[in-house]
Amino acid sequence: MKKSILTFIALSAGLLVNGQQIPNGGFENWKTTSFGPITYEEPEGWQTFNFFTGANIEKPVSKTSDRNGGSLALLATNVVSSGFGTVDTIPGIAYTKFKTNLPPISITGYYKSEIKKQGDSVAIAALATKYNKVTKQSDFIGIASFTVSTSQAVYKSFTAQFFAFSGSVPDSITITITSSDKNNTPGTAVWVDDLAINYGPAAIDHQTDAENKEVNIYPSPASEVFYITGLKENTTNFKLINSQGLEVKNGLISNSTLTEINILDQPKGLYFIETFDKSQNRTSRQKVTIK
């Protein structure tokens, strides 16, 4: 399966669900739908390519009681189909798109996999986008991708960090699960359960790119200390926010020319450093990494 399919789904998905969290991320709820003479099940809040198969052929996306938590999970499998008159291998693809106004940090969940041929792989991807009123198209804000090329017999947790293309906060996120990230080998499958998005702090008068460029935080990644330069003169304090959106450190800023933040007591991971003026209006916000 070409990676362009993930982009296509993100921009063309007709399903847009309200809420900050992945709809039906535990895959407990399923609905029956139809496409012409073909009847099939899909997880509620999600869409699939099950309609590509014939009426009496195994569906590439199905529910399964082989789960991590709850009662059900999602199973995506590459299946051989002759649904449109030609024999072809149809990948198991499920996707959902939902609204957000928070900066995503990572996608987490549990998976199992069965890889039938060397070089094959399965994938779970999350694409954050924001509608551009000028171009009337959605801009890419960031992406998180998790790919597996080996079989995994029991459920295992995963975390995929978002790579940011810009400092903007997205207005929607599309999640795509596929049983064919590269080769379309029949029988290659992925079981997925308990998906969730971890967010940074809520967007508060999000800074423009020009405003953020005035502030320089270095080095990043860092293991001992962050240095901040270019702060506005009225900046009075800072907060260090972890990937779950929790404040883990704060302090006063007495010198806007150069400020030091000691991070020896913090675990590795992605963080945000936010600075504020005396009225507690945010003056800057940047993503940093502790190694």
PDB file of C-alpha atoms in Angstrom:
ATOM      1  CA  MET A   1       0.000   0.000   0.000  1.00  0.00           C
ATOM      2  CA  LYS A   2       1.508   3.316  -1.053  1.00  0.00           C
ATOM      3  CA  LYS A   3       1.933   5.900   1.677  1.00  0.00           C
ATOM      4  CA  SER A   4       0.052   8.422  -0.457  1.00  0.00           C
ATOM      5  CA  ILE A   5      -3.143   6.599   0.533  1.00  0.00           C
ATOM      6  CA  LEU A   6      -2.734   8.019   4.050  1.00  0.00           C
ATOM      7  CA  THR A   7      -2.612  11.540   2.664  1.00  0.00           C
ATOM      8  CA  PHE A   8      -5.580  10.893   0.382  1.00  0.00           C
ATOM      9  CA  ILE A   9      -7.678   9.612   3.256  1.00  0.00           C
ATOM     10  CA  ALA A  10      -6.746  12.547   5.487  1.00  0.00           C
ATOM     11  CA  LEU A  11      -7.881  15.111   2.939  1.00  0.00           C
ATOM     12  CA  SER A  12     -10.929  13.363   1.516  1.00  0.00           C
ATOM     13  CA  ALA A  13     -12.511  11.646   4.527  1.00  0.00           C
ATOM     14  CA  GLY A  14     -16.149  12.657   4.688  1.00  0.00           C
ATOM     15  CA  LEU A  15     -16.451  11.621   8.307  1.00  0.00           C
ATOM     16  CA  LEU A  16     -15.704  14.402  10.806  1.00  0.00           C
ATOM     17  CA  VAL A  17     -16.471  13.680  14.449  1.00  0.00           C
ATOM     18  CA  ASN A  18     -16.621  16.260  17.230  1.00  0.00           C
ATOM     19  CA  GLY A  19     -14.375  15.761  20.246  1.00  0.00           C
ATOM     20  CA  GLN A  20     -10.703  15.842  21.201  1.00  0.00           C
ATOM     21  CA  GLN A  21     -10.230  12.081  21.550  1.00  0.00           C
ATOM     22  CA  ILE A  22     -10.274   9.310  18.947  1.00  0.00           C
ATOM     23  CA  PRO A  23     -13.900   8.206  18.438  1.00  0.00           C
ATOM     24  CA  ASN A  24     -14.483   4.612  19.511  1.00  0.00           C
ATOM     25  CA  GLY A  25     -10.735   4.166  20.034  1.00  0.00           C
ATOM     26  CA  GLY A  26     -11.347   0.900  21.878  1.00  0.00           C
ATOM     27  CA  PHE A  27     -13.448  -0.470  18.974  1.00  0.00           C
ATOM     28  CA  GLU A  28     -16.229  -1.636  21.291  1.00  0.00           C
ATOM     29  CA  ASN A  29     -19.071  -0.377  19.069  1.00  0.00           C
ATOM     30  CA  TRP A  30     -19.780  -1.586  15.517  1.00  0.00           C
ATOM     31  CA  LYS A  31     -22.516  -0.839  12.982  1.00  0.00           C
ATOM     32  CA  THR A  32     -23.883  -2.629   9.912  1.00  0.00           C
ATOM     33  CA  THR A  33     -23.795  -0.683   6.645  1.00  0.00           C
ATOM     34  CA  SER A  34     -24.162  -1.487   2.964  1.00  0.00           C
ATOM     35  CA  PHE A  35     -22.846  -0.522  -0.459  1.00  0.00           C
ATOM     36  CA  GLY A  36     -25.191  -1.794  -3.159  1.00  0.00           C
ATOM     37  CA  PRO A  37     -25.655  -5.545  -2.567  1.00  0.00           C
ATOM     38  CA  ILE A  38     -22.680  -5.699  -0.196  1.00  0.00           C
ATOM     39  CA  THR A  39     -23.436  -5.609   3.543  1.00  0.00           C
ATOM     40  CA  TYR A  40     -20.637  -5.308   6.069  1.00  0.00           C
ATOM     41  CA  GLU A  41     -19.732  -4.057   9.538  1.00  0.00           C
ATOM     42  CA  GLU A  42     -17.594  -1.058  10.451  1.00  0.00           C
ATOM     43  CA  PRO A  43     -16.524   0.381  13.815  1.00  0.00           C
ATOM     44  CA  GLU A  44     -18.768   3.303  14.747  1.00  0.00           C
ATOM     45  CA  GLY A  45     -17.104   6.619  13.959  1.00  0.00           C
ATOM     46  CA  TRP A  46     -14.816   4.987  11.375  1.00  0.00           C
ATOM     47  CA  GLN A  47     -14.876   4.235   7.648  1.00  0.00           C
ATOM     48  CA  THR A  48     -13.312   1.266   5.823  1.00  0.00           C
ATOM     49  CA  PHE A  49     -12.667  -0.064   2.321  1.00  0.00           C
ATOM     50  CA  ASN A  50     -14.836  -3.127   3.007  1.00  0.00           C
ATOM     51  CA  PHE A  51     -17.103  -2.172   0.095  1.00  0.00           C
ATOM     52  CA  PHE A  52     -14.310  -3.139  -2.348  1.00  0.00           C
ATOM     53  CA  THR A  53     -14.924  -6.844  -1.656  1.00  0.00           C
ATOM     54  CA  GLY A  54     -17.643  -9.084  -3.035  1.00  0.00           C
ATOM     55  CA  ALA A  55     -20.914  -9.866  -1.294  1.00  0.00           C
ATOM     56  CA  ASN A  56     -19.827 -13.215   0.155  1.00  0.00           C
ATOM     57  CA  ILE A  57     -16.108 -12.613   0.607  1.00  0.00           C
ATOM     58  CA  GLU A  58     -14.168 -12.111   3.831  1.00  0.00           C
ATOM     59  CA  LYS A  59     -14.004  -8.427   4.741  1.00  0.00           C
ATOM     60  CA  PRO A  60     -10.564  -6.832   5.209  1.00  0.00           C
ATOM     61  CA  VAL A  61     -11.663  -4.983   8.372  1.00  0.00           C
ATOM     62  CA  SER A  62     -13.597  -6.860  11.043  1.00  0.00           C
ATOM     63  CA  LYS A  63     -14.242  -6.975  14.770  1.00  0.00           C
ATOM     64  CA  THR A  64     -12.509  -9.576  16.910  1.00  0.00           C
ATOM     65  CA  SER A  65     -12.783 -10.782  20.503  1.00  0.00           C
ATOM     66  CA  ASP A  66      -8.986 -11.162  20.534  1.00  0.00           C
ATOM     67  CA  ARG A  67      -8.548  -7.834  22.292  1.00  0.00           C
ATOM     68  CA  ASN A  68      -6.282  -5.992  24.708  1.00  0.00           C
ATOM     69  CA  GLY A  69      -9.036  -4.429  26.811  1.00  0.00           C
ATOM     70  CA  GLY A  70     -12.822  -4.317  26.830  1.00  0.00           C
ATOM     71  CA  SER A  71     -14.662  -6.875  24.707  1.00  0.00           C
ATOM     72  CA  LEU A  72     -13.608  -6.184  21.109  1.00  0.00           C
ATOM     73  CA  ALA A  73     -10.727  -4.969  18.960  1.00  0.00           C
ATOM     74  CA  LEU A  74     -10.183  -4.171  15.271  1.00  0.00           C
ATOM     75  CA  LEU A  75      -8.597  -6.681  12.884  1.00  0.00           C
ATOM     76  CA  ALA A  76      -7.295  -5.439   9.512  1.00  0.00           C
ATOM     77  CA  THR A  77      -6.222  -8.142   7.035  1.00  0.00           C
ATOM     78  CA  ASN A  78      -5.095  -8.271   3.401  1.00  0.00           C
ATOM     79  CA  VAL A  79      -7.762 -10.402   1.668  1.00  0.00           C
ATOM     80  CA  VAL A  80      -8.098 -11.717  -1.890  1.00  0.00           C
ATOM     81  CA  SER A  81     -11.271 -10.424  -3.535  1.00  0.00           C
ATOM     82  CA  SER A  82     -13.052 -10.492  -6.885  1.00  0.00           C
ATOM     83  CA  GLY A  83     -15.601  -7.897  -5.883  1.00  0.00           C
ATOM     84  CA  PHE A  84     -15.364  -5.817  -9.092  1.00  0.00           C
ATOM     85  CA  GLY A  85     -14.848  -8.653 -11.568  1.00  0.00           C
ATOM     86  CA  THR A  86     -11.064  -8.930 -11.199  1.00  0.00           C
ATOM     87  CA  VAL A  87      -9.074 -10.828  -8.601  1.00  0.00           C
ATOM     88  CA  ASP A  88      -7.077  -8.485  -6.385  1.00  0.00           C
ATOM     89  CA  THR A  89      -5.681  -8.264  -2.864  1.00  0.00           C
ATOM     90  CA  ILE A  90      -7.594  -5.699  -0.812  1.00  0.00           C
ATOM     91  CA  PRO A  91      -5.793  -4.258   2.227  1.00  0.00           C
ATOM     92  CA  GLY A  92      -7.565  -3.768   5.518  1.00  0.00           C
ATOM     93  CA  ILE A  93      -7.908   0.003   5.892  1.00  0.00           C
ATOM     94  CA  ALA A  94      -9.867   1.869   8.571  1.00  0.00           C
ATOM     95  CA  TYR A  95      -9.796   5.624   9.108  1.00  0.00           C
ATOM     96  CA  THR A  96     -11.471   8.332  11.140  1.00  0.00           C
ATOM     97  CA  LYS A  97     -11.273  12.117  11.242  1.00  0.00           C
ATOM     98  CA  PHE A  98     -12.168  14.220  14.266  1.00  0.00           C
ATOM     99  CA  LYS A  99     -12.009  17.835  15.382  1.00  0.00           C
ATOM    100  CA  THR A 100      -9.464  19.229  17.831  1.00  0.00           C
ATOM    101  CA  ASN A 101      -8.107  22.560  19.063  1.00  0.00           C
ATOM    102  CA  LEU A 102      -5.128  21.177  20.982  1.00  0.00           C
ATOM    103  CA  PRO A 103      -1.549  20.429  19.856  1.00  0.00           C
ATOM    104  CA  PRO A 104      -1.102  16.633  19.602  1.00  0.00           C
ATOM    105  CA  ILE A 105       2.050  15.125  21.101  1.00  0.00           C
ATOM    106  CA  SER A 106       1.686  11.408  20.404  1.00  0.00           C
ATOM    107  CA  ILE A 107      -0.669   8.568  19.534  1.00  0.00           C
ATOM    108  CA  THR A 108      -0.672   5.478  21.752  1.00  0.00           C
ATOM    109  CA  GLY A 109      -2.355   2.100  21.654  1.00  0.00           C
ATOM    110  CA  TYR A 110      -1.914  -1.662  21.536  1.00  0.00           C
ATOM    111  CA  TYR A 111      -1.296  -3.937  18.573  1.00  0.00           C
ATOM    112  CA  LYS A 112      -0.579  -7.483  17.394  1.00  0.00           C
ATOM    113  CA  SER A 113       0.705  -8.343  13.933  1.00  0.00           C
ATOM    114  CA  GLU A 114       1.141 -11.254  11.549  1.00  0.00           C
ATOM    115  CA  ILE A 115       3.573 -10.584   8.696  1.00  0.00           C
ATOM    116  CA  LYS A 116       3.306 -13.191   5.938  1.00  0.00           C
ATOM    117  CA  LYS A 117       6.306 -12.164   3.835  1.00  0.00           C
ATOM    118  CA  GLN A 118       9.632 -10.473   4.477  1.00  0.00           C
ATOM    119  CA  GLY A 119       9.475  -6.837   3.430  1.00  0.00           C
ATOM    120  CA  ASP A 120       5.786  -6.531   4.267  1.00  0.00           C
ATOM    121  CA  SER A 121       4.577  -4.190   7.005  1.00  0.00           C
ATOM    122  CA  VAL A 122       1.493  -2.784   8.722  1.00  0.00           C
ATOM    123  CA  ALA A 123       1.019   0.783   9.903  1.00  0.00           C
ATOM    124  CA  ILE A 124      -0.934   3.155  12.133  1.00  0.00           C
ATOM    125  CA  ALA A 125      -0.677   6.844  11.247  1.00  0.00           C
ATOM    126  CA  ALA A 126      -2.100  10.119  12.552  1.00  0.00           C
ATOM    127  CA  LEU A 127      -2.118  13.249  10.400  1.00  0.00           C
ATOM    128  CA  ALA A 128      -2.913  16.652  11.933  1.00  0.00           C
ATOM    129  CA  THR A 129      -4.265  19.303   9.559  1.00  0.00           C
ATOM    130  CA  LYS A 130      -5.697  22.818   9.625  1.00  0.00           C
ATOM    131  CA  TYR A 131      -8.014  24.429   7.088  1.00  0.00           C
ATOM    132  CA  ASN A 132      -6.417  27.351   5.264  1.00  0.00           C
ATOM    133  CA  LYS A 133      -9.016  30.007   4.433  1.00  0.00           C
ATOM    134  CA  VAL A 134      -6.742  31.582   1.813  1.00  0.00           C
ATOM    135  CA  THR A 135      -5.963  28.457  -0.219  1.00  0.00           C
ATOM    136  CA  LYS A 136      -9.242  26.748   0.751  1.00  0.00           C
ATOM    137  CA  GLN A 137      -7.262  23.570   1.432  1.00  0.00           C
ATOM    138  CA  SER A 138      -6.019  21.779   4.535  1.00  0.00           C
ATOM    139  CA  ASP A 139      -2.396  22.417   5.530  1.00  0.00           C
ATOM    140  CA  PHE A 140      -0.315  19.629   7.062  1.00  0.00           C
ATOM    141  CA  ILE A 141       0.516  20.512  10.690  1.00  0.00           C
ATOM    142  CA  GLY A 142       2.165  17.294  11.863  1.00  0.00           C
ATOM    143  CA  ILE A 143       2.290  13.530  11.494  1.00  0.00           C
ATOM    144  CA  ALA A 144       2.845  10.514  13.759  1.00  0.00           C
ATOM    145  CA  SER A 145       3.484   7.120  12.194  1.00  0.00           C
ATOM    146  CA  PHE A 146       4.033   3.637  13.618  1.00  0.00           C
ATOM    147  CA  THR A 147       5.141   0.850  11.267  1.00  0.00           C
ATOM    148  CA  VAL A 148       5.703  -2.838  12.057  1.00  0.00           C
ATOM    149  CA  SER A 149       7.538  -5.282   9.763  1.00  0.00           C
ATOM    150  CA  THR A 150       7.727  -8.312  12.103  1.00  0.00           C
ATOM    151  CA  SER A 151       5.074 -10.559  13.620  1.00  0.00           C
ATOM    152  CA  GLN A 152       3.963  -9.835  17.190  1.00  0.00           C
ATOM    153  CA  ALA A 153       2.051 -12.733  18.793  1.00  0.00           C
ATOM    154  CA  VAL A 154       0.686 -10.944  21.883  1.00  0.00           C
ATOM    155  CA  TYR A 155      -0.604  -7.420  22.351  1.00  0.00           C
ATOM    156  CA  LYS A 156       2.128  -4.843  22.807  1.00  0.00           C
ATOM    157  CA  SER A 157       1.847  -1.134  23.566  1.00  0.00           C
ATOM    158  CA  PHE A 158       3.187   1.491  21.170  1.00  0.00           C
ATOM    159  CA  THR A 159       3.759   5.247  21.171  1.00  0.00           C
ATOM    160  CA  ALA A 160       4.347   7.343  18.047  1.00  0.00           C
ATOM    161  CA  GLN A 161       5.405  10.959  18.547  1.00  0.00           C
ATOM    162  CA  PHE A 162       4.085  13.714  16.277  1.00  0.00           C
ATOM    163  CA  PHE A 163       6.606  15.373  13.978  1.00  0.00           C
ATOM    164  CA  ALA A 164       5.530  18.998  13.542  1.00  0.00           C
ATOM    165  CA  PHE A 165       5.608  20.689  10.138  1.00  0.00           C
ATOM    166  CA  SER A 166       4.605  24.046  11.627  1.00  0.00           C
ATOM    167  CA  GLY A 167       3.888  25.708  14.951  1.00  0.00           C
ATOM    168  CA  SER A 168       0.158  25.985  14.267  1.00  0.00           C
ATOM    169  CA  VAL A 169      -2.493  24.144  16.253  1.00  0.00           C
ATOM    170  CA  PRO A 170      -4.540  21.767  14.040  1.00  0.00           C
ATOM    171  CA  ASP A 171      -8.309  21.794  13.703  1.00  0.00           C
ATOM    172  CA  SER A 172      -8.598  18.089  12.859  1.00  0.00           C
ATOM    173  CA  ILE A 173      -6.729  14.786  13.094  1.00  0.00           C
ATOM    174  CA  THR A 174      -7.096  11.771  10.807  1.00  0.00           C
ATOM    175  CA  ILE A 175      -6.165   8.304  12.087  1.00  0.00           C
ATOM    176  CA  THR A 176      -5.475   5.563   9.532  1.00  0.00           C
ATOM    177  CA  ILE A 177      -4.897   1.856  10.179  1.00  0.00           C
ATOM    178  CA  THR A 178      -3.644  -0.279   7.292  1.00  0.00           C
ATOM    179  CA  SER A 179      -2.593  -3.905   6.967  1.00  0.00           C
ATOM    180  CA  SER A 180      -0.471  -3.051   3.914  1.00  0.00           C
ATOM    181  CA  ASP A 181       2.044  -0.239   4.256  1.00  0.00           C
ATOM    182  CA  LYS A 182       4.296  -1.626   1.484  1.00  0.00           C
ATOM    183  CA  ASN A 183       3.572  -5.004  -0.109  1.00  0.00           C
ATOM    184  CA  ASN A 184       0.035  -6.293  -0.453  1.00  0.00           C
ATOM    185  CA  THR A 185       0.679  -9.842   0.775  1.00  0.00           C
ATOM    186  CA  PRO A 186      -2.510 -11.886   1.384  1.00  0.00           C
ATOM    187  CA  GLY A 187      -2.960 -12.775   5.045  1.00  0.00           C
ATOM    188  CA  THR A 188      -0.763 -10.047   6.531  1.00  0.00           C
ATOM    189  CA  ALA A 189      -2.782  -8.608   9.411  1.00  0.00           C
ATOM    190  CA  VAL A 190      -2.763  -6.183  12.322  1.00  0.00           C
ATOM    191  CA  TRP A 191      -4.919  -6.215  15.474  1.00  0.00           C
ATOM    192  CA  VAL A 192      -5.449  -2.768  17.045  1.00  0.00           C
ATOM    193  CA  ASP A 193      -7.031  -1.738  20.345  1.00  0.00           C
ATOM    194  CA  ASP A 194      -7.266   1.136  22.845  1.00  0.00           C
ATOM    195  CA  LEU A 195      -6.015   4.006  20.664  1.00  0.00           C
ATOM    196  CA  ALA A 196      -5.610   7.451  22.243  1.00  0.00           C
ATOM    197  CA  ILE A 197      -4.069  10.849  21.481  1.00  0.00           C
ATOM    198  CA  ASN A 198      -1.865  12.644  24.009  1.00  0.00           C
ATOM    199  CA  TYR A 199      -2.055  16.425  23.806  1.00  0.00           C
ATOM    200  CA  GLY A 200       0.012  19.389  24.891  1.00  0.00           C
ATOM    201  CA  PRO A 201      -1.559  22.324  26.770  1.00  0.00           C
ATOM    202  CA  ALA A 202      -4.641  24.004  25.360  1.00  0.00           C
ATOM    203  CA  ALA A 203      -4.092  26.658  22.732  1.00  0.00           C
ATOM    204  CA  ILE A 204      -4.346  30.136  24.289  1.00  0.00           C
ATOM    205  CA  ASP A 205      -4.093  32.933  21.725  1.00  0.00           C
ATOM    206  CA  HIS A 206      -1.634  30.874  19.738  1.00  0.00           C
ATOM    207  CA  GLN A 207       1.499  32.806  18.815  1.00  0.00           C
ATOM    208  CA  THR A 208       2.233  33.694  15.207  1.00  0.00           C
ATOM    209  CA  ASP A 209       5.383  32.352  13.584  1.00  0.00           C
ATOM    210  CA  ALA A 210       6.937  35.822  13.707  1.00  0.00           C
ATOM    211  CA  GLU A 211       6.400  36.108  17.465  1.00  0.00           C
ATOM    212  CA  ASN A 212       7.895  32.687  18.166  1.00  0.00           C
ATOM    213  CA  LYS A 213      10.963  33.383  16.019  1.00  0.00           C
ATOM    214  CA  GLU A 214      12.027  36.129  18.448  1.00  0.00           C
ATOM    215  CA  VAL A 215      12.556  33.524  21.178  1.00  0.00           C
ATOM    216  CA  ASN A 216      15.427  31.043  20.956  1.00  0.00           C
ATOM    217  CA  ILE A 217      15.578  27.954  23.202  1.00  0.00           C
ATOM    218  CA  TYR A 218      18.736  25.872  23.019  1.00  0.00           C
ATOM    219  CA  PRO A 219      20.083  23.237  22.963  1.00  0.00           C
ATOM    220  CA  SER A 220      17.275  20.885  22.010  1.00  0.00           C
ATOM    221  CA  PRO A 221      17.545  17.997  22.632  1.00  0.00           C
ATOM    222  CA  ALA A 222      19.171  18.717  25.997  1.00  0.00           C
ATOM    223  CA  SER A 223      19.934  16.663  29.097  1.00  0.00           C
ATOM    224  CA  GLU A 224      20.953  19.235  31.722  1.00  0.00           C
ATOM    225  CA  VAL A 225      19.756  22.760  30.968  1.00  0.00           C
ATOM    226  CA  PHE A 226      17.772  24.833  28.464  1.00  0.00           C
ATOM    227  CA  TYR A 227      18.814  28.414  27.691  1.00  0.00           C
ATOM    228  CA  ILE A 228      16.241  30.971  26.552  1.00  0.00           C
ATOM    229  CA  THR A 229      17.122  34.204  24.743  1.00  0.00           C
ATOM    230  CA  GLY A 230      15.093  36.854  22.937  1.00  0.00           C
ATOM    231  CA  LEU A 231      12.326  37.116  25.534  1.00  0.00           C
ATOM    232  CA  LYS A 232      10.175  40.212  25.715  1.00  0.00           C
ATOM    233  CA  GLU A 233      11.131  42.609  28.511  1.00  0.00           C
ATOM    234  CA  ASN A 234       7.801  42.121  30.286  1.00  0.00           C
ATOM    235  CA  THR A 235       8.261  38.328  30.571  1.00  0.00           C
ATOM    236  CA  THR A 236       8.081  37.327  34.249  1.00  0.00           C
ATOM    237  CA  ASN A 237       7.836  33.521  34.517  1.00  0.00           C
ATOM    238  CA  PHE A 238       7.975  30.201  32.657  1.00  0.00           C
ATOM    239  CA  LYS A 239       6.277  26.793  32.761  1.00  0.00           C
ATOM    240  CA  LEU A 240       7.586  23.426  31.574  1.00  0.00           C
ATOM    241  CA  ILE A 241       4.742  21.245  30.252  1.00  0.00           C
ATOM    242  CA  ASN A 242       5.085  17.506  29.563  1.00  0.00           C
ATOM    243  CA  SER A 243       3.539  15.536  26.692  1.00  0.00           C
ATOM    244  CA  GLN A 244       0.396  14.823  28.732  1.00  0.00           C
ATOM    245  CA  GLY A 245      -0.213  18.569  29.135  1.00  0.00           C
ATOM    246  CA  LEU A 246       0.824  18.624  32.803  1.00  0.00           C
ATOM    247  CA  GLU A 247       2.927  21.400  34.323  1.00  0.00           C
ATOM    248  CA  VAL A 248       6.057  19.729  35.747  1.00  0.00           C
ATOM    249  CA  LYS A 249       8.214  22.765  36.497  1.00  0.00           C
ATOM    250  CA  ASN A 250       7.885  26.543  36.773  1.00  0.00           C
ATOM    251  CA  GLY A 251       9.983  29.505  37.802  1.00  0.00           C
ATOM    252  CA  LEU A 252      10.533  33.251  37.692  1.00  0.00           C
ATOM    253  CA  ILE A 253      12.411  35.056  34.931  1.00  0.00           C
ATOM    254  CA  SER A 254      14.550  37.963  36.129  1.00  0.00           C
ATOM    255  CA  ASN A 255      16.689  38.435  33.014  1.00  0.00           C
ATOM    256  CA  SER A 256      15.042  38.549  29.594  1.00  0.00           C
ATOM    257  CA  THR A 257      18.471  38.445  27.896  1.00  0.00           C
ATOM    258  CA  LEU A 258      19.374  34.922  29.057  1.00  0.00           C
ATOM    259  CA  THR A 259      17.338  32.514  31.177  1.00  0.00           C
ATOM    260  CA  GLU A 260      18.391  29.029  32.310  1.00  0.00           C
ATOM    261  CA  ILE A 261      16.026  26.129  33.059  1.00  0.00           C
ATOM    262  CA  ASN A 262      17.585  23.161  34.855  1.00  0.00           C
ATOM    263  CA  ILE A 263      16.101  19.865  33.635  1.00  0.00           C
ATOM    264  CA  LEU A 264      18.257  17.282  35.422  1.00  0.00           C
ATOM    265  CA  ASP A 265      15.203  16.204  37.433  1.00  0.00           C
ATOM    266  CA  GLN A 266      12.997  15.576  34.383  1.00  0.00           C
ATOM    267  CA  PRO A 267      12.614  12.289  32.422  1.00  0.00           C
ATOM    268  CA  LYS A 268      13.316  12.004  28.711  1.00  0.00           C
ATOM    269  CA  GLY A 269      10.592  13.056  26.308  1.00  0.00           C
ATOM    270  CA  LEU A 270       8.878  15.894  24.483  1.00  0.00           C
ATOM    271  CA  TYR A 271       7.970  19.077  26.382  1.00  0.00           C
ATOM    272  CA  PHE A 272       6.708  22.612  25.864  1.00  0.00           C
ATOM    273  CA  ILE A 273       8.273  25.702  27.427  1.00  0.00           C
ATOM    274  CA  GLU A 274       5.801  28.546  27.861  1.00  0.00           C
ATOM    275  CA  THR A 275       6.598  32.063  29.068  1.00  0.00           C
ATOM    276  CA  PHE A 276       4.203  34.643  30.525  1.00  0.00           C
ATOM    277  CA  ASP A 277       3.997  38.330  31.389  1.00  0.00           C
ATOM    278  CA  LYS A 278       2.956  39.721  34.788  1.00  0.00           C
ATOM    279  CA  SER A 279      -0.729  39.451  33.807  1.00  0.00           C
ATOM    280  CA  GLN A 280      -0.126  35.776  32.943  1.00  0.00           C
ATOM    281  CA  ASN A 281      -0.682  36.295  29.242  1.00  0.00           C
ATOM    282  CA  ARG A 282       1.445  33.834  27.328  1.00  0.00           C
ATOM    283  CA  THR A 283       4.317  35.514  25.473  1.00  0.00           C
ATOM    284  CA  SER A 284       5.902  32.473  23.805  1.00  0.00           C
ATOM    285  CA  ARG A 285       5.562  28.722  23.449  1.00  0.00           C
ATOM    286  CA  GLN A 286       8.057  26.269  21.955  1.00  0.00           C
ATOM    287  CA  LYS A 287       8.486  22.508  21.765  1.00  0.00           C
ATOM    288  CA  VAL A 288      11.701  21.039  23.209  1.00  0.00           C
ATOM    289  CA  THR A 289      13.143  17.581  23.800  1.00  0.00           C
ATOM    290  CA  ILE A 290      14.883  16.194  26.888  1.00  0.00           C
ATOM    291  CA  LYS A 291      17.265  13.362  26.034  1.00  0.00           C
TER     292      LYS A 291
END
